[in-house]
CSV table of C-alpha atoms in Angstrom, one decimal:
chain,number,residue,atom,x,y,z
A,16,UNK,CA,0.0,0.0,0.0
A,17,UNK,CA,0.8,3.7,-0.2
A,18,UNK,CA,0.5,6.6,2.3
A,19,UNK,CA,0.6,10.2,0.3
A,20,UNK,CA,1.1,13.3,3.0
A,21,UNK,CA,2.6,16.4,2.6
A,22,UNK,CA,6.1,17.8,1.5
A,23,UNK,CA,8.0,17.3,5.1
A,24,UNK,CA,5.7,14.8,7.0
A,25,UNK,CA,7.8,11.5,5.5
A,26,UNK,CA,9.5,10.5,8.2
A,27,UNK,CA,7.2,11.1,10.7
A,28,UNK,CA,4.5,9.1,8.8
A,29,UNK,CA,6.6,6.3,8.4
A,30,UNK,CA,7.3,5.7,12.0
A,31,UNK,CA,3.6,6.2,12.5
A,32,UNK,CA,3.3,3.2,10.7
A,33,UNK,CA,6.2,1.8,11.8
A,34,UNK,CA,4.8,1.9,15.4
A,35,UNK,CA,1.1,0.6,13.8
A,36,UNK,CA,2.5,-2.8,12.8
A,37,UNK,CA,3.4,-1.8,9.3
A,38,UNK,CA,5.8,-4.3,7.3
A,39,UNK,CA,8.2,-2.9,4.7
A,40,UNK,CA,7.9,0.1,5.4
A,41,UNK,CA,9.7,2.7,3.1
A,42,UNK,CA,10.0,6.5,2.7
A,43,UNK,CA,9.6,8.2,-0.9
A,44,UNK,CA,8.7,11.9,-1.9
A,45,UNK,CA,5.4,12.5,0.0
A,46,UNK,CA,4.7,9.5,0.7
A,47,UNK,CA,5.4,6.1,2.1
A,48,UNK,CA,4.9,2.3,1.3
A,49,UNK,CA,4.2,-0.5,3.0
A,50,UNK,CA,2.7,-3.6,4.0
A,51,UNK,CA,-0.1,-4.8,5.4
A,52,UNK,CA,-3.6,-6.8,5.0
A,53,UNK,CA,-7.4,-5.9,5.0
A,54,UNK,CA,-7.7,-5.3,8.8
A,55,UNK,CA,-4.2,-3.3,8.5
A,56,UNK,CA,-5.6,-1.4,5.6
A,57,UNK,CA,-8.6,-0.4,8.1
A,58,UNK,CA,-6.0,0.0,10.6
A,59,UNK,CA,-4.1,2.8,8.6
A,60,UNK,CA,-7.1,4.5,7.4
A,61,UNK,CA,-8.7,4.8,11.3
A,62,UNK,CA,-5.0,5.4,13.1
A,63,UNK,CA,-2.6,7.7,10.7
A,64,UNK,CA,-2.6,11.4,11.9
A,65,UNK,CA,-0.1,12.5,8.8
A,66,UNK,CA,-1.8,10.2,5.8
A,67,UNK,CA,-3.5,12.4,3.6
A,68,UNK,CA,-4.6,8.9,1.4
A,69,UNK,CA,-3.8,5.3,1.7
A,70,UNK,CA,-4.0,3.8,-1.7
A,71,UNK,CA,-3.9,-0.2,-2.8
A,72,UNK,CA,-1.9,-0.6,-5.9
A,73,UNK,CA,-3.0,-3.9,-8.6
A,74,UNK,CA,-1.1,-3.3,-11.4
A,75,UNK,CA,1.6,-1.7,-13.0
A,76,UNK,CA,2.3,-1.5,-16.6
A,77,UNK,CA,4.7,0.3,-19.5
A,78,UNK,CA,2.1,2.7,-21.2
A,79,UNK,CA,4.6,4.6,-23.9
A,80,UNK,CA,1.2,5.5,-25.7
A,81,UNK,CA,-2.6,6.5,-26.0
A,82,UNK,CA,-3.4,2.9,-27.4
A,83,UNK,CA,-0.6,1.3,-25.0
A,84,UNK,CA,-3.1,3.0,-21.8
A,85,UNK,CA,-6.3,1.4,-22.9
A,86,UNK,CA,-5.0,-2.1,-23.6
A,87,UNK,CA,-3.2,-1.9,-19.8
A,88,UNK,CA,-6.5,-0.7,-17.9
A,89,UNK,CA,-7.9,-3.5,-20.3
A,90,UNK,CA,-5.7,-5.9,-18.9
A,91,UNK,CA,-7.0,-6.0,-15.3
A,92,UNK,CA,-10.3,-8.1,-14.6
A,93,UNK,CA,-12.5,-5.1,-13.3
A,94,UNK,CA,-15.5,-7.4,-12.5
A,95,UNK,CA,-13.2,-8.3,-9.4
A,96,UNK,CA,-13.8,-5.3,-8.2
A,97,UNK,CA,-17.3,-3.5,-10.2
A,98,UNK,CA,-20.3,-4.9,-11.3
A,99,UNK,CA,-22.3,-3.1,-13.6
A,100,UNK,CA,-25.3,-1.6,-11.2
A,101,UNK,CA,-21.8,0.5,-9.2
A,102,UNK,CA,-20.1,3.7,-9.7
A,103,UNK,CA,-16.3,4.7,-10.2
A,104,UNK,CA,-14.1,7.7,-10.2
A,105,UNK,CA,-10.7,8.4,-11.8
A,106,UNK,CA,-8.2,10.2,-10.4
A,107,UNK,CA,-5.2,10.8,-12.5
A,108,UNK,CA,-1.7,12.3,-11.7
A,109,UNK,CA,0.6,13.0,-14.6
A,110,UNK,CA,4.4,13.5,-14.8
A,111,UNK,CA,4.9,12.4,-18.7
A,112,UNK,CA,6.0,13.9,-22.0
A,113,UNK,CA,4.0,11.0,-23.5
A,114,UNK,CA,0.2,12.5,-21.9
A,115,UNK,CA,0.2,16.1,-21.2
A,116,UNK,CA,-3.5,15.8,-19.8
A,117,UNK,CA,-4.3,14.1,-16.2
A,118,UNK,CA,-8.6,15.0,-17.5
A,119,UNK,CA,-7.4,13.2,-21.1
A,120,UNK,CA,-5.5,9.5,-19.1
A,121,UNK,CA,-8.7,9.5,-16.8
A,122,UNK,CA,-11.4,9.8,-19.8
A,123,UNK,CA,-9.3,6.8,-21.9
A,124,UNK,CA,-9.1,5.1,-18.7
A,125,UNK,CA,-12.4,5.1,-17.8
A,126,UNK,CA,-12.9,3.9,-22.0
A,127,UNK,CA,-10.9,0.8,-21.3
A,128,UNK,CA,-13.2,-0.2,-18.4
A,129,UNK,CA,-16.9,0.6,-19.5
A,130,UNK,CA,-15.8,-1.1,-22.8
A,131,UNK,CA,-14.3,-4.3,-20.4
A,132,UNK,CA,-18.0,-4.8,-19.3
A,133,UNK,CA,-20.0,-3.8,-22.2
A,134,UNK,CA,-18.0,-6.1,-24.4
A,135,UNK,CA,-18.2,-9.2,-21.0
A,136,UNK,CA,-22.0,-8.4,-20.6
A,137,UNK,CA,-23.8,-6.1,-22.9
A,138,UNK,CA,-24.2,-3.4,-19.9
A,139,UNK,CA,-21.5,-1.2,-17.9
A,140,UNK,CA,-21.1,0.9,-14.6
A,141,UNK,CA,-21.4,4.2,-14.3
A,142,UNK,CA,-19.5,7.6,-13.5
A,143,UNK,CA,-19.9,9.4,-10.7
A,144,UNK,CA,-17.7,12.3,-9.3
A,145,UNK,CA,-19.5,12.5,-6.1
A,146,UNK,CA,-20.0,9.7,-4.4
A,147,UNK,CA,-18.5,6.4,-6.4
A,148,UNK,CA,-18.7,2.7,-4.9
A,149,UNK,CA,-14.9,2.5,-6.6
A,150,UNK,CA,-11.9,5.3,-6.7
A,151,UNK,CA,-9.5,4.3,-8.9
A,152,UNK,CA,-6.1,6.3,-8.6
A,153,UNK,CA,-4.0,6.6,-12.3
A,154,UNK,CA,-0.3,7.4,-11.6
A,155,UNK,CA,1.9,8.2,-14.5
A,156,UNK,CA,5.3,8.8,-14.4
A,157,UNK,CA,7.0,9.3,-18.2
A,158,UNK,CA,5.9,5.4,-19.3
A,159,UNK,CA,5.5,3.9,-16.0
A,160,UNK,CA,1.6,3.8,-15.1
A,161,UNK,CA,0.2,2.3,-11.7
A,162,UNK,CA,-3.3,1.9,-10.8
A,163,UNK,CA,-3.9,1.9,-7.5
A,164,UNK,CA,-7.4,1.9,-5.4
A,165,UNK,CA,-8.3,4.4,-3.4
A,166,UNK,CA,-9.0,3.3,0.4
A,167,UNK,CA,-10.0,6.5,2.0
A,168,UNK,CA,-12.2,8.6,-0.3
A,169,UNK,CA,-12.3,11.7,0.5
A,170,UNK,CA,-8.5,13.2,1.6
A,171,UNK,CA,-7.9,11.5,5.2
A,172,UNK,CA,-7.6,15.5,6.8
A,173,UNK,CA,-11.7,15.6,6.5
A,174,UNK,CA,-11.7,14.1,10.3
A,175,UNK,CA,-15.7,14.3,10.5
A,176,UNK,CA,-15.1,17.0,13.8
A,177,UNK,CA,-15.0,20.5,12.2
A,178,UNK,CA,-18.6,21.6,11.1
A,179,UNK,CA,-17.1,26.0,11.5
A,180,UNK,CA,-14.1,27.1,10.1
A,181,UNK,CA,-12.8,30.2,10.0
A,182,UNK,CA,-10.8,32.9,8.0
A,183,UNK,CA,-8.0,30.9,7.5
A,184,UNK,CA,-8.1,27.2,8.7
A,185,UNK,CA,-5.3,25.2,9.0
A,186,UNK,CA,-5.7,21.5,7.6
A,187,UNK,CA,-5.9,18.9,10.2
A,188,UNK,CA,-2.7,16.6,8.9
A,189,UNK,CA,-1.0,19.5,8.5
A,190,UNK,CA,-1.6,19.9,12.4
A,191,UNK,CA,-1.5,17.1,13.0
A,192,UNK,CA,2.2,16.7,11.7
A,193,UNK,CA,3.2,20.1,13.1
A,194,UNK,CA,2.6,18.2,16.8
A,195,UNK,CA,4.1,15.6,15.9
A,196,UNK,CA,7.2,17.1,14.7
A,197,UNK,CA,7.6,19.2,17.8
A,198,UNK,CA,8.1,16.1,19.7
A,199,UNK,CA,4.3,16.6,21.8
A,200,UNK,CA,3.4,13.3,23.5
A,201,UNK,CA,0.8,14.7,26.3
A,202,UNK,CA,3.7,15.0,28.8
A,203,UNK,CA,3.2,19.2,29.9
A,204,UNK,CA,0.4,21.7,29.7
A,205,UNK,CA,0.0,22.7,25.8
A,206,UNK,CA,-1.5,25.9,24.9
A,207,UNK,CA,-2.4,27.3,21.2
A,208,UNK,CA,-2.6,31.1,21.6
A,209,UNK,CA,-4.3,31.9,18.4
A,210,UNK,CA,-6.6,29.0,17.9
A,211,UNK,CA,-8.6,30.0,15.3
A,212,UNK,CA,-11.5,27.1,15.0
A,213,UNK,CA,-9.7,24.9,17.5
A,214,UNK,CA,-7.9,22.5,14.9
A,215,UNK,CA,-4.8,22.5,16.4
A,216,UNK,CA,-6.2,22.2,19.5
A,217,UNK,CA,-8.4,18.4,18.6
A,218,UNK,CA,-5.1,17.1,17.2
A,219,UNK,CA,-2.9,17.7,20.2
A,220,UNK,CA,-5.6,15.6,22.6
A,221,UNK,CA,-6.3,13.4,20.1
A,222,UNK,CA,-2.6,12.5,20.5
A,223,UNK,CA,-2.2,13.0,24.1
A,224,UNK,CA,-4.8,10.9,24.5
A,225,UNK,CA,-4.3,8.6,21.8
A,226,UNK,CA,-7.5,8.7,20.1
A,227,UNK,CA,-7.4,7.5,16.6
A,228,UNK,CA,-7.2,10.6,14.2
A,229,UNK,CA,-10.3,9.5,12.3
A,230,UNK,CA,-12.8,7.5,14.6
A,231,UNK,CA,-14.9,10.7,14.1
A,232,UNK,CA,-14.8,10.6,10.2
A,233,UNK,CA,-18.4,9.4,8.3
A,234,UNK,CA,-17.0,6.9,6.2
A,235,UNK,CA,-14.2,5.5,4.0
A,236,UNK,CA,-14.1,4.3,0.4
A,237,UNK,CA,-13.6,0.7,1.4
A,238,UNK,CA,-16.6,0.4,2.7
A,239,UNK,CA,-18.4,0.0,-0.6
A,240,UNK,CA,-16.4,-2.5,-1.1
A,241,UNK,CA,-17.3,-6.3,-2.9
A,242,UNK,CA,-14.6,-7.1,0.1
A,243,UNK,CA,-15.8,-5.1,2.6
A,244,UNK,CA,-15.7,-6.9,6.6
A,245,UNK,CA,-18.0,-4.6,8.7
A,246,UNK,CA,-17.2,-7.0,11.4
A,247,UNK,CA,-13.5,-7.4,11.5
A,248,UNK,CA,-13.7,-3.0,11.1
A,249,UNK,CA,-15.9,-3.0,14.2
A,250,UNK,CA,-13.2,-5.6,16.2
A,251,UNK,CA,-10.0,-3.1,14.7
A,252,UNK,CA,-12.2,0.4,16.8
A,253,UNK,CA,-12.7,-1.6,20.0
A,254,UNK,CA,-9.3,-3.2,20.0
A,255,UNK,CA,-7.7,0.9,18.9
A,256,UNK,CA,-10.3,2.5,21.8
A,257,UNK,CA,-8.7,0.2,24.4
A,258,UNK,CA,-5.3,1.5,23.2
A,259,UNK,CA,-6.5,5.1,24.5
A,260,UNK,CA,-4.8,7.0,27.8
A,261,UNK,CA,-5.6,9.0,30.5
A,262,UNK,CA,-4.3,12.9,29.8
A,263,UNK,CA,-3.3,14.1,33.2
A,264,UNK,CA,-2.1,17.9,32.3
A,265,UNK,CA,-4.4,21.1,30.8
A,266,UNK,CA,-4.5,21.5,27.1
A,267,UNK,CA,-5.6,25.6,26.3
A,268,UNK,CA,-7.1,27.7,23.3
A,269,UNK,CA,-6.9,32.0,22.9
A,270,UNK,CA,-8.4,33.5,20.4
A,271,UNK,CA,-9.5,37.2,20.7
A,272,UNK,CA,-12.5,37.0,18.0
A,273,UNK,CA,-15.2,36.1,20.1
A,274,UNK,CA,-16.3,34.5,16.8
A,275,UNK,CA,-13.0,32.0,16.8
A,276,UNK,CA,-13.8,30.9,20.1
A,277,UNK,CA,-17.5,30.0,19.1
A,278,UNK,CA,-16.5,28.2,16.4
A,279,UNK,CA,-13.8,26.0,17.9
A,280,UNK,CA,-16.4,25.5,20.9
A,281,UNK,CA,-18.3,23.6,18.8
A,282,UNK,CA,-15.3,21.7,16.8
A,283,UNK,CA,-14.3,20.4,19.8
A,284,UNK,CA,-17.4,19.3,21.3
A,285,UNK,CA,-18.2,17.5,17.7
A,286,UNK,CA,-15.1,15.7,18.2
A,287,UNK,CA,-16.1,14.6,22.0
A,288,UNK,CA,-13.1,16.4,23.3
A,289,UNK,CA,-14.8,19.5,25.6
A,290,UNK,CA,-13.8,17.8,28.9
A,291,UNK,CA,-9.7,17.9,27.9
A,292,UNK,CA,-9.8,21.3,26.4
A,293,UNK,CA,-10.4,24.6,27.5
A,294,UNK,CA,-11.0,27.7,24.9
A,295,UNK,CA,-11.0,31.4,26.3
A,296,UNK,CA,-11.4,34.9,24.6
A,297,UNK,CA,-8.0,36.2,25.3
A,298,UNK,CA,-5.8,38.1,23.0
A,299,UNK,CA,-2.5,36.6,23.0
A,300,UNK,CA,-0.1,39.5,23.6
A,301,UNK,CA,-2.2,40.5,27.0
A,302,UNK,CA,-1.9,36.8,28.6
A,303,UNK,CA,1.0,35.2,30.7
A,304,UNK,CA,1.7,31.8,31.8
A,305,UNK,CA,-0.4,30.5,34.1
A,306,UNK,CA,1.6,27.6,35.4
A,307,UNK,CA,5.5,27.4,36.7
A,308,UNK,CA,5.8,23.5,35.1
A,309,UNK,CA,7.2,22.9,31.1
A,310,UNK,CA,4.8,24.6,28.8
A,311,UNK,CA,4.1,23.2,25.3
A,312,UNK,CA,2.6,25.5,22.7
A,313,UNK,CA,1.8,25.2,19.2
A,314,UNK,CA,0.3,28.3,16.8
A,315,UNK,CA,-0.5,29.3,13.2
A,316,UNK,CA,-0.1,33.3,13.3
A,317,UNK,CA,-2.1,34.9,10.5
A,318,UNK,CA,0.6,35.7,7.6
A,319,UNK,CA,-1.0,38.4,6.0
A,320,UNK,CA,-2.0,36.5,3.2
A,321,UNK,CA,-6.1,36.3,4.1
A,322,UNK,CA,-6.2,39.0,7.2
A,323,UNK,CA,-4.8,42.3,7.2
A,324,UNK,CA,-2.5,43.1,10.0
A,325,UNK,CA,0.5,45.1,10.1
A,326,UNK,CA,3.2,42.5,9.8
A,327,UNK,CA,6.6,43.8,11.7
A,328,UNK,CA,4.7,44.9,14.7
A,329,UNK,CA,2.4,41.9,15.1
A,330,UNK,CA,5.8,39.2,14.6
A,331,UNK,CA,7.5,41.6,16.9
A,332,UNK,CA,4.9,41.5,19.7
A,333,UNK,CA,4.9,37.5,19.6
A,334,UNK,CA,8.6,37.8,20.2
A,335,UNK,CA,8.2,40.6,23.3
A,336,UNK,CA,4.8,38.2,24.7
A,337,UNK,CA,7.1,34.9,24.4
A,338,UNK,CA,10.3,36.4,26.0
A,339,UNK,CA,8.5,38.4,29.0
A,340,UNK,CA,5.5,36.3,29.7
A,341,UNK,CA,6.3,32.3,28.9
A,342,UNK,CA,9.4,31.3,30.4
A,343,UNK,CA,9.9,27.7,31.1
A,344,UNK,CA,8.2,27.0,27.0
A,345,UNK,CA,8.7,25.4,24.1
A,346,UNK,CA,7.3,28.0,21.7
A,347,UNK,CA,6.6,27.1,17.8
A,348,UNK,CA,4.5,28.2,15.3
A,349,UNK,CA,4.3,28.0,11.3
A,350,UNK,CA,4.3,30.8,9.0
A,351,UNK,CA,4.6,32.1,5.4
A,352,UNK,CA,6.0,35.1,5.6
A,353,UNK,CA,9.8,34.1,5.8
A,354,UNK,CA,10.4,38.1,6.3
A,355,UNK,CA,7.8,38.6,9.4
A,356,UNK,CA,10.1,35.8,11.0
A,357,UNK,CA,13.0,38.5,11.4
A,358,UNK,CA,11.1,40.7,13.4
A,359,UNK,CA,10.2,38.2,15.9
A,360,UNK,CA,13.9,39.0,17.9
A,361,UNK,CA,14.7,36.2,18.9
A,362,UNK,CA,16.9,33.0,17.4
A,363,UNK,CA,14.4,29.9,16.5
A,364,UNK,CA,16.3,26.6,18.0
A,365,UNK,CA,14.8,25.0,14.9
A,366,UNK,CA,13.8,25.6,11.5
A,367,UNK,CA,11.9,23.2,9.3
A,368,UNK,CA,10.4,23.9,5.7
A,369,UNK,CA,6.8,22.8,5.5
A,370,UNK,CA,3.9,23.5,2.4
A,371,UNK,CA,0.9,25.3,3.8
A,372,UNK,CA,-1.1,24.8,0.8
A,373,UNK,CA,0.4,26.1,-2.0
A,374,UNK,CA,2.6,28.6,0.0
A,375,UNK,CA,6.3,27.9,1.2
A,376,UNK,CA,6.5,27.7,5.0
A,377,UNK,CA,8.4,27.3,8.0
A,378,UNK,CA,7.9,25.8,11.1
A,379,UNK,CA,10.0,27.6,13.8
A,380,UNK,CA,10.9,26.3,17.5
A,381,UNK,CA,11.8,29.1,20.6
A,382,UNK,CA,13.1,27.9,23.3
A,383,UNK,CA,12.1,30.5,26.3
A,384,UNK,CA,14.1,29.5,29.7
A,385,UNK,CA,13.4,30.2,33.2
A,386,UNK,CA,16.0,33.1,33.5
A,387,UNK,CA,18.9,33.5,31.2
A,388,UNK,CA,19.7,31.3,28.8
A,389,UNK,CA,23.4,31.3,30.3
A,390,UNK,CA,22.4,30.5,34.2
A,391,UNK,CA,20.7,27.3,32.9
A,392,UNK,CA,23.8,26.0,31.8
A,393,UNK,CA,26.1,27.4,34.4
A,394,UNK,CA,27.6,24.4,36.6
A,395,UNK,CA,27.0,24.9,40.6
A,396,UNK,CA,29.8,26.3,42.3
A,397,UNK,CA,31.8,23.4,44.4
């Protein structure tokens, strides 16, 4: 199988699955294969915080032309996995000086597979964009094509929890994978000072808690499966709910638009997480820590791109909040706007280059101490 996720998120989705049971596991360019049977499959889809997909690949073939694509979808016995009263998709990705069109491979493709049935039995399935029984993922790379099916449907970050989004929102494996990469576990108080509609929020006590990052989601593609085992899915959530753990620290959510606030309220009560989390209407740059233990906190500051806000003042006020209020913190956030980052004033610890969207980002760590910087280190006089 394959498990796409974004630029960045490799590693840390391979020792998701590593840690999942996964065999053969290995790392390519935004994604990751492995191994794994039906009840893994189910596994993956239910578990994986940083899979955007999880795809099943049947065949692979040489396809160095138009007619060379029709006879290879031709090749595979579809009635395995249609029958003529269902409905597919095609999804096609396209890296090839052989077919400039991902629209054109998925229309021949889908040729080569009505024709398959009309030509067995006289009748064929049907197209639908919406809601198919079957998603069939095309990948072309010059002549190399793979055809995979699609396991998940819709993209794995649609978690089933957030029903209000605001300006902004930041995709849920994309926060997911933030968390993860800033080492959280559940081990401090965590706090997201800008919180928006609470996404960052659900993911960090989904993982301090270890909740599987979908059990909230409606449904997968598998399920309309000729395959599908409603029973061994319903053994694979009780055995991953017994798996869950007790959260014994506070996990907290500013946001000064009363509107935010609202909004993740909700989120997080659709996602049966109210009683770990607590949202207030604070603005960040008036608040100070609350507690003298380790502090954990996590944030997506607005970049300027959707909200207007003036940039060198607003990145220089996080840096005056984080160095006078929040010692004793491990401060990151994300951002786009590599410039905004110099007026912050203070040296990130790390530095690691994510995609929000389409826009170049980085993820940035500041490490605030109790005191100076220098007395932590100092050795105790003899």
């Amino acid at each position: 199988m394959i498990a796409k996720t974004f630029f960045g998120f490799e590693e840390i989705l391979a020792r998701e699955l590593q840690i999942l049971g996964a065999q053969d596991v290995e790392m390519g360019v935004r994604m990751v294969s492995f191994k794994g049977d039906k009840g893994f499959m189910y596994k993956a889809n239910l578990s994986l915080r940083t899979a955007l997909k999880i795809l099943k690949p049947i065949y692979y073939f040489r396809a160095n032309s138009e007619i060379n694509l029709y006879k290879g979808i031709q090749g595979i016995n579809w009635s395995k996995y249609l029958n003529t009263n269902q409905t597919f998709v095609i999804d096609s990705t396209v890296h090839s000086d052989i077919f400039k069109h991902s629209q054109f491979v998925s229309q021949k493709c889908k040729d080569a597979i009505v024709d398959q049935f009309r030509d067995r039995t006289g009748q064929r399935p049907s197209v639908d964009k919406d809601f198919p029984d079957l998603r069939i993922n095309i990948h072309i790379d010059k002549d190399q094509c793979s055809v995979a099916l699609d396991t998940s449907g819709n993209s794995l970050h649609q978690r089933g929890y957030k029903t209000a989004t605001n300006i902004a929102p930041i995709n849920e494996v994309l926060a997911a994978g933030m968390l993860l990469l800033s080492g959280w576990e559940g081990k401090s108080d965590f706090i997201d000072p800008m919180c928006g509609s609470g996404t960052i929020l659900a993911e960090a006590a989904m993982i301090a808690c270890n909740i599987p990052a979908n059990i909230n989601r409606k449904e997968f593609a598998f399920e309309k499966w000729n395959d599908w085992d409603n029973e061994l899915f319903d053994q694979i959530i009780e055995a991953l709910l017994k798996k869950t753990r007790e959260f014994r620290y506070t996990i907290t959510g500013y946001d000064k638009a009363p509107s935010a606030v609202e909004k993740a309220k909700m989120n997080i009560k659709n996602a049966n997480l109210d009683e770990y989390i607590n949202i207030n209407q604070t603005n960040f740059f008036d608040s100070k820590k609350e507690n003298s233990g380790p502090l954990h906190m996590v944030f997506n500051p607005p970049y300027g791109e959707r909200l207007d806000i003036e940039m060198e003042r607003f990145y220089r006020e996080i840096g005056d909040t984080l160095k006078i209020n929040y010692p004793n913190t491990n401060a990151w956030f994300i951002t786009a706007n590599l410039e905004a980052l110099k007026f912050v004033g203070l040296k990130p610890s790390r530095k690691i280059k994510l995609f929000n969207g389409s826009l170049e980002a980085r993820f940035v760590k500041y490490e605030m101490y109790e005191g100076s910087k220098r007395t932590k280190f100092q050795t105790p006089q003899e």
